[in-house]
Short mmCIF file of C-alpha atoms in Angstrom, two decimals:
data_model
loop_
_atom_site.label_atom_id
_atom_site.label_comp_id
_atom_site.label_asym_id
_atom_site.label_seq_id
_atom_site.Cartn_x
_atom_site.Cartn_y
_atom_site.Cartn_z
CA MET A 1 -29.92 25.74 -10.54
CA SER A 2 -33.01 25.12 -12.81
CA SER A 3 -34.88 22.20 -11.97
CA THR A 4 -34.18 20.91 -15.47
CA TYR A 5 -31.05 20.53 -14.95
CA LEU A 6 -31.03 18.72 -11.82
CA PRO A 7 -31.67 15.13 -12.79
CA LEU A 8 -28.45 15.94 -14.91
CA ALA A 9 -26.52 17.30 -11.91
CA ALA A 10 -27.53 14.16 -9.55
CA ALA A 11 -25.91 11.61 -12.17
CA MET A 12 -23.06 13.45 -12.77
CA ALA A 13 -22.30 13.90 -9.02
CA GLY A 14 -22.72 9.97 -9.03
CA VAL A 15 -19.94 9.79 -12.05
CA ALA A 16 -17.75 13.00 -10.09
CA SER A 17 -17.61 10.60 -6.83
CA HIS A 18 -16.41 7.79 -8.31
CA LEU A 19 -13.33 8.87 -11.07
CA PHE A 20 -12.20 11.67 -8.30
CA TYR A 21 -12.89 9.85 -5.02
CA PHE A 22 -13.99 5.76 -5.50
CA LYS A 23 -11.45 4.88 -8.23
CA ILE A 24 -8.77 6.62 -6.17
CA GLY A 25 -6.85 4.80 -3.30
CA GLU A 26 -8.84 2.46 -0.63
CA HIS A 27 -12.27 2.61 0.35
CA TRP A 28 -13.35 -0.83 1.40
CA MET A 29 -12.96 -0.34 5.11
CA TYR A 30 -15.89 1.91 6.07
CA PRO A 31 -18.60 0.20 4.30
CA MET A 32 -21.36 0.91 6.45
CA ARG A 33 -19.85 4.79 6.94
CA TYR A 34 -20.77 5.21 3.62
CA ILE A 35 -24.51 3.64 3.81
CA GLN A 36 -24.77 5.82 7.14
CA ALA A 37 -24.11 8.80 5.08
CA PHE A 38 -26.00 7.92 2.04
CA LEU A 39 -28.97 7.93 4.31
CA PHE A 40 -28.40 10.08 6.53
CA ALA A 41 -27.81 12.58 3.34
CA CYS A 42 -31.11 11.23 2.20
CA VAL A 43 -33.26 11.45 5.36
CA THR A 44 -31.75 15.18 5.28
CA ALA A 45 -33.03 16.50 2.42
CA THR A 46 -36.40 14.79 2.47
CA VAL A 47 -36.37 17.14 6.30
CA VAL A 48 -35.32 19.87 3.88
CA GLN A 49 -38.22 19.83 1.19
CA VAL A 50 -40.76 19.45 4.15
CA GLN A 51 -39.43 21.98 6.54
CA TYR A 52 -38.22 24.79 4.12
CA TYR A 53 -39.94 23.93 0.88
CA ASN A 54 -42.95 23.33 2.24
CA THR A 55 -43.37 20.31 0.19
CA SER A 56 -45.77 17.42 1.43
CA THR A 57 -44.02 14.40 3.17
CA THR A 58 -44.63 12.12 0.08
CA PRO A 59 -43.46 13.72 -2.75
CA ALA A 60 -40.85 14.71 -0.43
CA ILE A 61 -39.42 11.46 0.05
CA ALA A 62 -40.47 10.37 -3.91
CA SER A 63 -38.14 13.47 -4.86
CA THR A 64 -35.33 12.33 -2.40
CA VAL A 65 -35.47 8.87 -3.92
CA LYS A 66 -35.60 10.07 -7.45
CA TYR A 67 -32.46 11.90 -7.39
CA ALA A 68 -30.71 9.56 -5.05
CA SER A 69 -31.36 7.12 -7.46
CA LEU A 70 -29.75 9.09 -10.34
CA TYR A 71 -26.94 9.67 -7.95
CA LEU A 72 -26.27 5.89 -7.61
CA ALA A 73 -26.76 5.04 -11.23
CA GLY A 74 -24.74 7.80 -12.34
CA LEU A 75 -21.66 6.57 -9.49
CA TYR A 76 -22.08 2.74 -11.03
CA SER A 77 -22.77 3.46 -14.71
CA SER A 78 -19.30 5.30 -14.33
CA LEU A 79 -17.46 2.32 -11.92
CA ILE A 80 -19.09 -0.40 -14.94
CA ILE A 81 -17.81 1.43 -18.10
CA TYR A 82 -14.19 2.00 -16.37
CA ARG A 83 -14.10 -1.78 -15.20
CA LEU A 84 -15.19 -2.73 -18.33
CA PHE A 85 -13.90 -0.86 -20.89
CA PHE A 86 -10.70 1.35 -19.78
CA ASN A 87 -9.17 -0.27 -16.43
CA PRO A 88 -5.56 -1.08 -17.37
CA LEU A 89 -6.15 -4.66 -16.27
CA ASN A 90 -7.76 -5.27 -19.28
CA LYS A 91 -5.05 -6.62 -21.22
CA ILE A 92 -4.65 -9.50 -18.57
CA PRO A 93 -6.82 -12.34 -19.87
CA GLY A 94 -9.09 -14.30 -18.04
CA PRO A 95 -12.94 -14.38 -17.71
CA TYR A 96 -14.63 -11.75 -19.01
CA TRP A 97 -16.78 -10.64 -16.19
CA ALA A 98 -13.79 -10.76 -13.58
CA ARG A 99 -13.45 -7.25 -15.20
CA LEU A 100 -16.41 -6.21 -13.41
CA SER A 101 -16.45 -7.67 -10.02
CA ARG A 102 -14.57 -9.49 -7.04
CA PHE A 103 -18.56 -11.32 -7.00
CA HIS A 104 -17.90 -13.24 -10.50
CA LEU A 105 -14.86 -14.88 -8.52
CA SER A 106 -17.39 -15.84 -5.37
CA PHE A 107 -19.77 -17.31 -7.60
CA GLN A 108 -17.55 -19.29 -9.71
CA VAL A 109 -15.62 -20.93 -6.46
CA GLY A 110 -18.47 -20.07 -3.21
CA GLY A 111 -19.98 -23.32 -3.79
CA LYS A 112 -17.55 -25.82 -3.92
CA GLN A 113 -14.62 -23.87 -1.80
CA ASN A 114 -11.99 -24.61 -4.62
CA LEU A 115 -10.39 -21.77 -5.31
CA ASN A 116 -7.13 -23.49 -5.71
CA HIS A 117 -8.60 -26.22 -8.30
CA TYR A 118 -10.35 -23.32 -9.94
CA LEU A 119 -7.02 -21.66 -10.34
CA LEU A 120 -5.63 -24.27 -11.88
CA ALA A 121 -8.30 -24.59 -14.92
CA MET A 122 -8.00 -20.95 -15.38
CA HIS A 123 -4.33 -21.19 -15.97
CA GLN A 124 -4.76 -24.05 -18.11
CA LYS A 125 -6.97 -22.52 -20.22
CA TYR A 126 -5.32 -18.67 -20.08
CA GLY A 127 -1.53 -18.83 -19.27
CA ARG A 128 0.43 -17.80 -17.10
CA PHE A 129 -1.44 -14.86 -16.03
CA VAL A 130 -4.68 -14.94 -14.94
CA ARG A 131 -7.65 -11.79 -14.68
CA LEU A 132 -9.40 -12.53 -11.06
CA ASP A 133 -11.08 -9.25 -10.46
CA PRO A 134 -11.51 -5.67 -11.07
CA TYR A 135 -7.99 -4.89 -9.49
CA GLY A 136 -6.20 -9.34 -8.79
CA ILE A 137 -4.50 -11.36 -11.17
CA SER A 138 -3.17 -14.46 -10.41
CA VAL A 139 0.44 -15.20 -11.50
CA THR A 140 2.52 -18.21 -11.84
CA HIS A 141 5.40 -16.72 -14.04
CA PRO A 142 8.43 -18.02 -12.00
CA ASP A 143 10.35 -14.22 -12.12
CA GLY A 144 7.22 -13.00 -10.12
CA VAL A 145 8.51 -14.69 -7.07
CA ASP A 146 11.39 -12.30 -6.07
CA ILE A 147 9.26 -9.01 -7.58
CA THR A 148 6.24 -9.68 -5.09
CA LEU A 149 8.03 -12.06 -2.13
CA GLY A 150 11.75 -12.19 -2.45
CA PRO A 151 13.90 -10.10 -0.01
CA LYS A 152 13.81 -7.14 -2.14
CA ALA A 153 10.37 -7.48 -3.22
CA VAL A 154 9.15 -4.09 -4.27
CA CYS A 155 4.78 -5.23 -3.48
CA THR A 156 3.59 -4.60 -0.56
CA LYS A 157 1.30 -6.17 1.17
CA ALA A 158 -2.65 -5.92 -0.22
CA GLU A 159 -5.75 -4.60 2.12
CA TRP A 160 -7.00 -8.28 2.32
CA TYR A 161 -4.19 -8.48 5.16
CA GLU A 162 -6.50 -5.69 7.45
CA ALA A 163 -10.01 -7.17 6.88
CA ASP A 164 -10.09 -7.57 10.59
CA LEU A 165 -8.36 -4.05 12.05
CA PRO A 166 -8.22 -2.93 14.66
CA ARG A 167 -6.94 -6.11 15.30
CA SER A 168 -3.97 -7.30 14.05
CA SER A 169 -0.30 -8.97 14.40
CA LEU A 170 2.79 -10.12 13.25
CA HIS A 171 1.06 -11.75 10.15
CA THR A 172 -1.60 -8.61 9.10
CA THR A 173 -0.67 -6.43 9.84
CA ARG A 174 0.63 -3.41 6.01
CA SER A 175 3.11 -1.86 7.97
CA ARG A 176 6.91 -3.06 7.13
CA ALA A 177 8.19 -0.98 9.58
CA LEU A 178 5.57 -2.40 12.55
CA HIS A 179 6.37 -5.74 11.09
CA ASP A 180 9.66 -5.54 11.61
CA ARG A 181 9.76 -4.39 14.61
CA ARG A 182 7.27 -7.21 16.19
CA ARG A 183 9.06 -9.70 14.23
CA ARG A 184 12.22 -9.18 16.34
CA ILE A 185 9.87 -9.23 19.52
CA TRP A 186 9.08 -12.51 18.06
CA SER A 187 12.33 -14.24 16.85
CA PRO A 188 13.85 -15.59 20.32
CA ALA A 189 11.08 -17.68 20.44
CA PHE A 190 12.13 -19.72 17.57
CA SER A 191 15.94 -19.94 18.05
CA ASP A 192 17.35 -23.12 18.03
CA LYS A 193 17.00 -22.97 21.96
CA ALA A 194 13.90 -22.25 22.15
CA LEU A 195 12.71 -25.44 19.38
CA ARG A 196 14.13 -27.48 22.33
CA GLY A 197 12.28 -26.70 24.63
CA TYR A 198 9.52 -26.72 22.70
CA GLU A 199 10.46 -30.61 21.78
CA ASN A 200 9.34 -31.28 25.47
CA ARG A 201 5.89 -29.88 24.97
CA VAL A 202 5.06 -31.58 21.74
CA GLN A 203 6.16 -35.02 22.50
CA ARG A 204 3.00 -34.83 25.36
CA TYR A 205 0.88 -34.94 22.50
CA ASN A 206 2.89 -37.08 20.00
CA ASP A 207 2.88 -39.75 23.05
CA LEU A 208 -1.00 -38.89 23.02
CA LEU A 209 -1.99 -39.16 19.29
CA VAL A 210 0.27 -42.53 19.18
CA LYS A 211 -2.30 -43.93 22.55
CA LYS A 212 -5.19 -43.19 20.59
CA ILE A 213 -3.79 -44.97 17.58
CA GLU A 214 -2.87 -48.19 19.68
CA GLU A 215 -6.15 -47.67 21.06
CA SER A 216 -7.55 -47.97 17.41
CA ASN A 217 -6.90 -51.56 16.86
CA GLY A 218 -6.45 -51.65 13.53
CA GLN A 219 -9.78 -50.08 12.44
CA PRO A 220 -10.11 -47.01 10.38
CA MET A 221 -9.51 -43.60 11.20
CA ASN A 222 -10.03 -39.86 9.92
CA MET A 223 -6.71 -38.74 10.09
CA ALA A 224 -8.11 -35.60 9.04
CA LYS A 225 -9.82 -35.28 12.31
CA TRP A 226 -6.89 -36.41 14.76
CA PHE A 227 -4.33 -34.75 13.11
CA ASN A 228 -6.04 -31.60 13.07
CA LEU A 229 -7.07 -31.89 17.09
CA TYR A 230 -3.34 -32.88 17.25
CA SER A 231 -2.01 -29.80 15.94
CA PHE A 232 -4.33 -27.41 17.72
CA ASP A 233 -3.77 -29.26 20.94
CA VAL A 234 0.13 -28.55 20.49
CA MET A 235 -0.41 -25.24 19.28
CA GLY A 236 -2.89 -24.32 22.55
CA ASP A 237 -0.06 -24.91 24.44
CA LEU A 238 2.35 -23.22 22.45
CA ALA A 239 -0.11 -20.19 22.81
CA PHE A 240 -1.38 -20.23 25.97
CA GLY A 241 0.24 -22.95 27.93
CA ALA A 242 -2.68 -25.29 28.18
CA SER A 243 -3.93 -27.92 25.84
CA TYR A 244 -7.62 -27.25 23.96
CA GLY A 245 -8.28 -31.09 25.41
CA CYS A 246 -9.26 -31.96 21.84
CA LEU A 247 -7.04 -35.65 21.77
CA GLU A 248 -8.71 -36.82 25.21
CA SER A 249 -11.81 -36.17 24.39
CA GLY A 250 -11.27 -37.00 20.65
CA GLU A 251 -13.31 -33.82 19.70
CA MET A 252 -13.11 -30.47 18.75
CA HIS A 253 -13.08 -27.85 21.10
CA TRP A 254 -15.95 -24.94 20.38
CA ALA A 255 -13.46 -22.14 20.10
CA ILE A 256 -11.82 -23.96 17.62
CA LYS A 257 -14.95 -24.84 15.67
CA ILE A 258 -16.03 -21.63 15.96
CA LEU A 259 -12.53 -20.86 14.31
CA ASN A 260 -12.91 -23.33 11.61
CA ASP A 261 -16.12 -22.05 10.20
CA GLY A 262 -14.82 -18.20 10.10
CA MET A 263 -12.37 -19.66 8.08
CA LYS A 264 -15.02 -21.00 5.85
CA MET A 265 -15.88 -17.44 5.06
CA LEU A 266 -12.99 -16.94 3.24
CA SER A 267 -13.20 -19.53 0.95
CA PHE A 268 -16.44 -17.47 -0.48
CA GLN A 269 -14.01 -14.51 -2.29
CA PHE A 270 -16.25 -12.23 -1.13
CA PRO A 271 -14.55 -8.42 -1.76
CA ASN A 272 -13.20 -7.13 1.35
CA TRP A 273 -15.64 -5.07 2.50
CA VAL A 274 -18.61 -7.49 2.41
CA PHE A 275 -17.09 -9.01 5.72
CA ARG A 276 -16.38 -5.31 7.41
CA LEU A 277 -20.03 -4.37 6.72
CA LEU A 278 -20.57 -8.35 8.50
CA THR A 279 -18.90 -7.55 11.45
CA ALA A 280 -20.39 -3.71 11.44
CA ILE A 281 -23.77 -5.22 11.73
CA PRO A 282 -24.62 -6.37 15.40
CA GLY A 283 -24.95 -10.15 15.80
CA ALA A 284 -23.92 -10.61 12.02
CA ALA A 285 -20.79 -11.35 13.43
CA ALA A 286 -21.31 -12.66 16.83
CA ASP A 287 -19.31 -16.35 16.48
CA HIS A 288 -16.55 -14.06 15.36
CA PHE A 289 -16.13 -11.86 18.26
CA ARG A 290 -17.21 -15.15 21.01
CA PHE A 291 -13.88 -16.59 19.67
CA LEU A 292 -11.47 -13.47 19.75
CA ASN A 293 -12.91 -12.83 23.39
CA TYR A 294 -12.29 -16.45 24.24
CA CYS A 295 -8.46 -15.73 23.03
CA SER A 296 -8.58 -12.37 24.99
CA GLN A 297 -9.40 -14.17 27.95
CA GLN A 298 -6.97 -17.21 27.59
CA LEU A 299 -3.71 -14.94 26.83
CA GLU A 300 -4.99 -13.28 30.41
CA ASP A 301 -4.44 -16.29 31.92
CA ARG A 302 -1.36 -17.24 30.55
CA MET A 303 -0.35 -13.98 31.67
CA LYS A 304 -0.90 -14.73 34.95
CA LYS A 305 1.91 -18.08 34.66
CA GLN A 306 4.24 -15.77 33.01
CA GLY A 307 7.46 -16.83 34.92
CA LYS A 308 6.51 -20.06 36.45
CA MET A 309 6.69 -22.48 33.80
CA LYS A 310 9.04 -24.92 33.69
CA ASP A 311 9.34 -25.20 29.56
CA PRO A 312 8.79 -21.79 27.99
CA ASP A 313 6.13 -21.56 24.64
CA ILE A 314 6.35 -19.09 22.64
CA THR A 315 4.19 -16.62 24.20
CA HIS A 316 6.67 -16.27 26.56
CA THR A 317 8.89 -13.84 24.69
CA LEU A 318 6.08 -11.55 23.63
CA ILE A 319 4.98 -11.46 27.08
CA GLU A 320 8.09 -10.85 28.54
CA HIS A 321 8.78 -7.84 26.09
CA TYR A 322 5.20 -7.04 26.83
CA ASN A 323 5.67 -6.78 30.42
CA ALA A 324 8.91 -4.67 30.58
CA GLY A 325 7.04 -1.77 29.09
CA ASP A 326 5.45 0.95 30.59
CA PRO A 327 1.37 1.26 30.95
CA GLU A 328 1.36 3.10 27.80
CA SER A 329 2.59 1.18 25.96
CA GLN A 330 1.02 -1.43 27.17
CA LYS A 331 -2.03 -0.31 26.06
CA ALA A 332 -0.68 0.02 22.78
CA GLN A 333 0.77 -3.13 22.29
CA LEU A 334 -2.06 -5.29 24.24
CA PRO A 335 -4.29 -5.67 20.69
CA MET A 336 -0.93 -6.96 18.98
CA LEU A 337 -0.05 -9.24 21.38
CA GLN A 338 -3.74 -10.73 21.40
CA GLY A 339 -3.63 -10.96 17.46
CA ASP A 340 -0.21 -12.87 17.45
CA SER A 341 -1.49 -15.33 20.30
CA ARG A 342 -4.62 -15.90 17.91
CA LEU A 343 -1.85 -15.92 14.70
CA ILE A 344 -0.16 -19.10 16.51
CA ILE A 345 -2.82 -21.11 16.70
CA VAL A 346 -4.21 -20.48 13.41
CA ALA A 347 -0.49 -20.85 11.48
CA GLY A 348 0.96 -23.54 13.89
CA SER A 349 -2.34 -25.32 13.38
CA ASP A 350 -4.15 -25.42 9.94
CA THR A 351 -0.48 -25.82 8.43
CA THR A 352 0.82 -29.03 10.52
CA ALA A 353 -2.12 -30.45 10.18
CA ALA A 354 -2.82 -30.06 6.32
CA THR A 355 0.99 -31.97 6.03
CA LEU A 356 1.02 -34.84 8.31
CA VAL A 357 -2.22 -35.94 6.19
CA HIS A 358 -1.13 -35.75 3.23
CA LEU A 359 2.48 -37.33 4.24
CA PHE A 360 0.12 -39.71 5.34
CA TYR A 361 -1.58 -40.05 2.24
CA HIS A 362 2.01 -40.80 0.04
CA ILE A 363 3.22 -42.92 3.06
CA ALA A 364 0.51 -45.40 2.77
CA THR A 365 -0.14 -45.19 -1.20
CA GLN A 366 3.62 -45.09 -2.47
CA LYS A 367 5.49 -48.36 -2.84
CA ASN A 368 8.38 -49.09 -0.73
CA LEU A 369 8.02 -45.26 1.20
CA ILE A 370 7.19 -46.43 4.39
CA ASP A 371 10.54 -48.94 4.64
CA ARG A 372 12.93 -46.44 2.68
CA LEU A 373 11.73 -43.81 6.00
CA ARG A 374 12.62 -46.67 8.77
CA GLU A 375 15.54 -47.66 7.17
CA GLU A 376 16.87 -44.23 7.07
CA LEU A 377 15.37 -43.63 10.80
CA ASP A 378 16.67 -46.90 12.05
CA GLY A 379 20.14 -45.53 10.91
CA LEU A 380 19.73 -42.55 12.45
CA VAL A 381 18.02 -43.38 15.96
CA LYS A 382 18.64 -47.04 17.69
CA PRO A 383 15.37 -49.25 18.31
CA GLY A 384 13.63 -48.34 21.41
CA GLU A 385 15.85 -45.01 21.67
CA ALA A 386 13.38 -41.85 22.23
CA ILE A 387 13.56 -39.13 19.01
CA ASP A 388 15.34 -36.33 19.22
CA HIS A 389 14.86 -33.82 16.41
CA ILE A 390 18.34 -32.99 16.24
CA LYS A 391 19.21 -36.86 15.22
CA ILE A 392 16.78 -36.79 12.42
CA GLN A 393 16.19 -33.17 10.84
CA ASP A 394 18.93 -33.97 8.60
CA ALA A 395 17.00 -37.37 7.38
CA PRO A 396 17.35 -36.69 3.65
CA ILE A 397 14.06 -38.78 2.75
CA LEU A 398 12.27 -38.60 5.74
CA THR A 399 13.22 -34.23 4.65
CA GLY A 400 12.40 -34.51 0.95
CA SER A 401 9.06 -36.69 1.51
CA ILE A 402 7.48 -33.88 3.59
CA ASN A 403 8.61 -31.58 1.31
CA GLU A 404 6.78 -33.36 -1.68
CA ALA A 405 3.83 -33.18 0.49
CA LEU A 406 4.06 -29.53 0.83
CA ARG A 407 4.53 -28.90 -3.01
CA LEU A 408 2.17 -31.23 -4.07
CA ASN A 409 -0.69 -29.63 -1.40
CA PRO A 410 0.58 -25.97 0.21
CA PRO A 411 -0.98 -25.46 2.96
CA VAL A 412 -1.76 -21.98 1.93
CA PRO A 413 -2.60 -23.35 -1.89
CA SER A 414 -3.78 -20.48 -3.90
CA GLY A 415 -0.92 -17.44 -2.32
CA VAL A 416 -0.64 -14.69 -0.59
CA PHE A 417 -1.99 -11.53 -1.68
CA ARG A 418 0.43 -8.61 -3.07
CA GLN A 419 0.06 -5.50 -4.28
CA THR A 420 2.00 -3.61 -6.86
CA PRO A 421 3.76 -0.04 -6.08
CA GLN A 422 3.60 3.27 -7.99
CA GLY A 423 4.55 2.77 -11.70
CA GLY A 424 3.83 -1.24 -11.59
CA VAL A 425 6.17 -4.45 -12.10
CA GLU A 426 7.13 -5.94 -15.20
CA ILE A 427 7.54 -9.91 -14.37
CA GLY A 428 7.79 -12.35 -17.15
CA GLY A 429 7.76 -9.23 -20.25
CA VAL A 430 4.44 -8.33 -19.09
CA HIS A 431 3.57 -4.91 -17.55
CA ILE A 432 1.68 -5.11 -14.14
CA PRO A 433 -0.35 -1.55 -13.38
CA ALA A 434 0.28 -0.20 -10.09
CA ASN A 435 -2.19 -0.88 -6.99
CA THR A 436 -3.18 -4.40 -8.61
CA VAL A 437 -3.35 -7.21 -6.54
CA ILE A 438 -0.86 -10.15 -7.07
CA GLN A 439 -1.46 -13.78 -5.57
CA MET A 440 1.03 -16.77 -7.18
CA PRO A 441 -1.02 -20.08 -6.49
CA GLN A 442 1.75 -22.64 -4.86
CA TYR A 443 -0.64 -25.67 -5.89
CA VAL A 444 -1.04 -24.30 -9.58
CA MET A 445 2.51 -23.90 -9.82
CA ALA A 446 3.23 -27.35 -8.29
CA ARG A 447 1.83 -28.92 -11.27
CA ASP A 448 2.97 -26.76 -14.41
CA PRO A 449 5.97 -28.95 -16.22
CA ASP A 450 8.04 -26.33 -16.76
CA LEU A 451 8.75 -25.57 -13.46
CA TYR A 452 8.71 -29.09 -12.14
CA PRO A 453 9.76 -32.16 -14.42
CA GLN A 454 7.30 -34.71 -13.86
CA PRO A 455 5.05 -32.28 -11.71
CA THR A 456 2.42 -34.54 -10.43
CA GLU A 457 4.47 -37.65 -8.93
CA PHE A 458 6.24 -37.94 -5.59
CA ILE A 459 9.42 -37.80 -5.31
CA PRO A 460 11.25 -37.18 -2.07
CA GLU A 461 14.71 -37.26 -4.13
CA ARG A 462 13.48 -34.40 -5.89
CA HIS A 463 14.42 -32.46 -2.66
CA THR A 464 17.64 -33.92 -2.59
CA SER A 465 19.84 -36.47 -4.43
CA ARG A 466 18.17 -35.51 -7.97
CA SER A 467 17.55 -31.82 -7.35
CA ALA A 468 19.52 -31.04 -10.50
CA GLU A 469 17.39 -33.11 -12.69
CA LEU A 470 13.89 -32.11 -11.21
CA MET A 471 14.11 -29.45 -9.29
CA PRO A 472 16.49 -26.55 -11.92
CA TYR A 473 16.89 -23.17 -10.39
CA LYS A 474 13.62 -21.47 -11.40
CA SER A 475 11.64 -24.53 -9.24
CA GLN A 476 14.19 -23.86 -6.12
CA GLU A 477 12.83 -20.03 -6.61
CA VAL A 478 8.96 -21.05 -6.85
CA PHE A 479 9.27 -23.63 -4.25
CA HIS A 480 8.49 -21.66 -0.52
CA PRO A 481 5.42 -23.70 0.94
CA PHE A 482 5.79 -21.37 3.92
CA SER A 483 6.62 -17.74 2.05
CA ILE A 484 10.24 -16.73 1.82
CA GLY A 485 11.49 -12.82 2.61
CA PRO A 486 11.30 -10.83 5.39
CA MET A 487 7.45 -11.95 5.70
CA GLY A 488 8.26 -15.86 5.18
CA CYS A 489 6.68 -17.94 8.01
CA ILE A 490 8.53 -17.81 11.16
CA GLY A 491 7.56 -20.73 12.37
CA LYS A 492 8.55 -22.91 9.45
CA ASN A 493 11.77 -24.78 11.74
CA LEU A 494 9.00 -25.22 14.43
CA ALA A 495 6.98 -27.08 11.98
CA TYR A 496 9.31 -29.05 10.92
CA LEU A 497 10.60 -30.07 13.59
CA GLU A 498 6.62 -30.96 14.89
CA VAL A 499 6.29 -33.00 11.53
CA ARG A 500 9.17 -35.02 11.67
CA LEU A 501 8.83 -36.19 15.08
CA VAL A 502 5.17 -37.15 14.92
CA THR A 503 5.81 -39.03 11.99
CA ALA A 504 9.40 -40.75 12.86
CA GLN A 505 7.07 -42.20 15.86
CA ILE A 506 4.02 -43.41 14.64
CA ILE A 507 5.78 -45.04 11.35
CA ARG A 508 8.41 -46.59 14.26
CA LYS A 509 5.61 -48.34 15.83
CA PHE A 510 3.05 -49.34 13.18
CA ASP A 511 2.73 -50.15 9.06
CA VAL A 512 0.24 -47.59 7.88
CA ARG A 513 -2.39 -48.27 5.04
CA LEU A 514 -5.65 -46.93 3.00
CA ALA A 515 -8.87 -48.48 4.71
CA ASP A 516 -11.10 -50.52 2.66
CA GLY A 517 -12.48 -48.81 -0.43
CA GLU A 518 -10.15 -45.35 0.70
CA THR A 519 -9.02 -43.96 -2.24
CA GLY A 520 -8.10 -40.31 -1.03
CA GLU A 521 -10.56 -39.00 -3.49
CA LYS A 522 -12.19 -37.02 -0.39
CA LEU A 523 -9.03 -35.30 0.59
CA LEU A 524 -7.46 -34.47 -2.97
CA MET A 525 -10.39 -33.38 -4.55
CA GLY A 526 -13.05 -32.56 -1.13
CA THR A 527 -10.48 -30.55 0.76
CA LYS A 528 -11.44 -26.91 0.83
CA ASP A 529 -9.79 -24.01 0.09
CA HIS A 530 -10.53 -21.60 2.91
CA PHE A 531 -6.81 -19.77 2.51
CA THR A 532 -5.50 -22.56 4.27
CA LEU A 533 -6.89 -25.97 3.83
CA GLY A 534 -10.48 -27.39 5.10
CA LEU A 535 -9.32 -30.87 5.15
CA GLY A 536 -11.48 -33.72 3.52
CA GLU A 537 -11.46 -37.25 5.30
CA LEU A 538 -8.63 -40.08 4.85
CA GLN A 539 -8.93 -43.36 6.17
CA LEU A 540 -5.98 -44.51 7.21
CA CYS A 541 -5.72 -47.80 9.20
CA PHE A 542 -2.75 -48.45 11.91
CA GLU A 543 -1.20 -52.04 13.06
CA PRO A 544 1.64 -53.13 14.99
CA ARG A 545 4.50 -52.61 12.82
CA LYS A 546 5.65 -56.50 11.73
CA ALA A 547 9.20 -56.90 12.57
#
């Protein structure tokens, strides 16, 4: 080929790479490989010029840089032009530069880590459909629930779930068949019989938390901290058969600190390939792998206790299934077992702590709510009698209060990630193209007066006696703090058990109020959206219940 056309050929090769490769399918999984392949091609081109064309080193390097730059210019020019002008998602309203890159969203929310508040502002400005990035949108139209999450949903899990491959779990696998098989293994661990067994284990930590509250002698306690310590101890016990010792020490275990720091990264909303790139760089994700290794060691220790525990934990069922397999199947199952053990801790602790701290904020601020809860509980459990969950599981005001806390401050506020199938989907009369990632932010939908009459008011009866008035049909579809359908949270009933029991035990013994100077602002506005919630402070005072 004439050297006259080489620059054009290099640029057109870049354009072709975008149009016929990068634009089709998913290519985010191995960014380091693309970088290595590009650099290898550059080195090879330089060596070829020096060895076979007798070109001096400096001109050879200059030539390689020139044509590599033209290739990249063609690649990114094609990508930018397509995203700004030809992407079918451009019909969805939203910030103009969201068309270009996910980094636009990162710049908007990364500093404050407040995606839920950002989405609320965007939906108030643009309506029920908002563009987030080149291939993602946020939707608050109620028709989207069945399409993305319901039992007959046609959407699948998006690429976000596989960011940590080859490590996987029940939550992160995108394979519906694998998820269904794994969920069947999990199911016995959340049966009514299993939950009754967990109640004894949970009660130990309830008693310890109450003891810590008694020791406060009415002085302010940051309950965001204490409920976090409580929930991690409980889930550490249910995952590994041993507490992290957080409540006893009053400090977060080092492994949990690493986990929390890792969750913060999710709040920056970077493209998935950024996480993959960081984990591929030696030393860049040292703490991430340190936590994974710690959990693997904890699981190994827990497996040695199998069959020796008085009260089986959640992993009992998972380990039992693992032990029943042959060595080959065990080798294949072990990474999933390790991932599931981590899932128990993350999903079961962050969500429980978030629900408890917001619930107690409302208990402390809603007039007469604590009196109504006590009256209800005293009618179900005699004073001085131990509280069994079966006696309070149908308490309407208590359950309604928990649900209102979940509605107004859902533990996963900005929604989960679902990808549309080939042919796309239609939501509320709007066609959403294929391979679009859809989020349905519960935090935003909870504040929509068309979905929830009196949306910002905390009304426990919304979920019981006043449901016809305050929870119309569409609202009942929309309210799903634990998600719904086949991918819904399998630990939902355990979460309700924990929250009901510890709440009932605390409010039967203590009066609760905001500490002097506490307004709830740090909790309500300072909480970070890390996919789950990174809780802001809430200072509460607990004093012995007055007769």
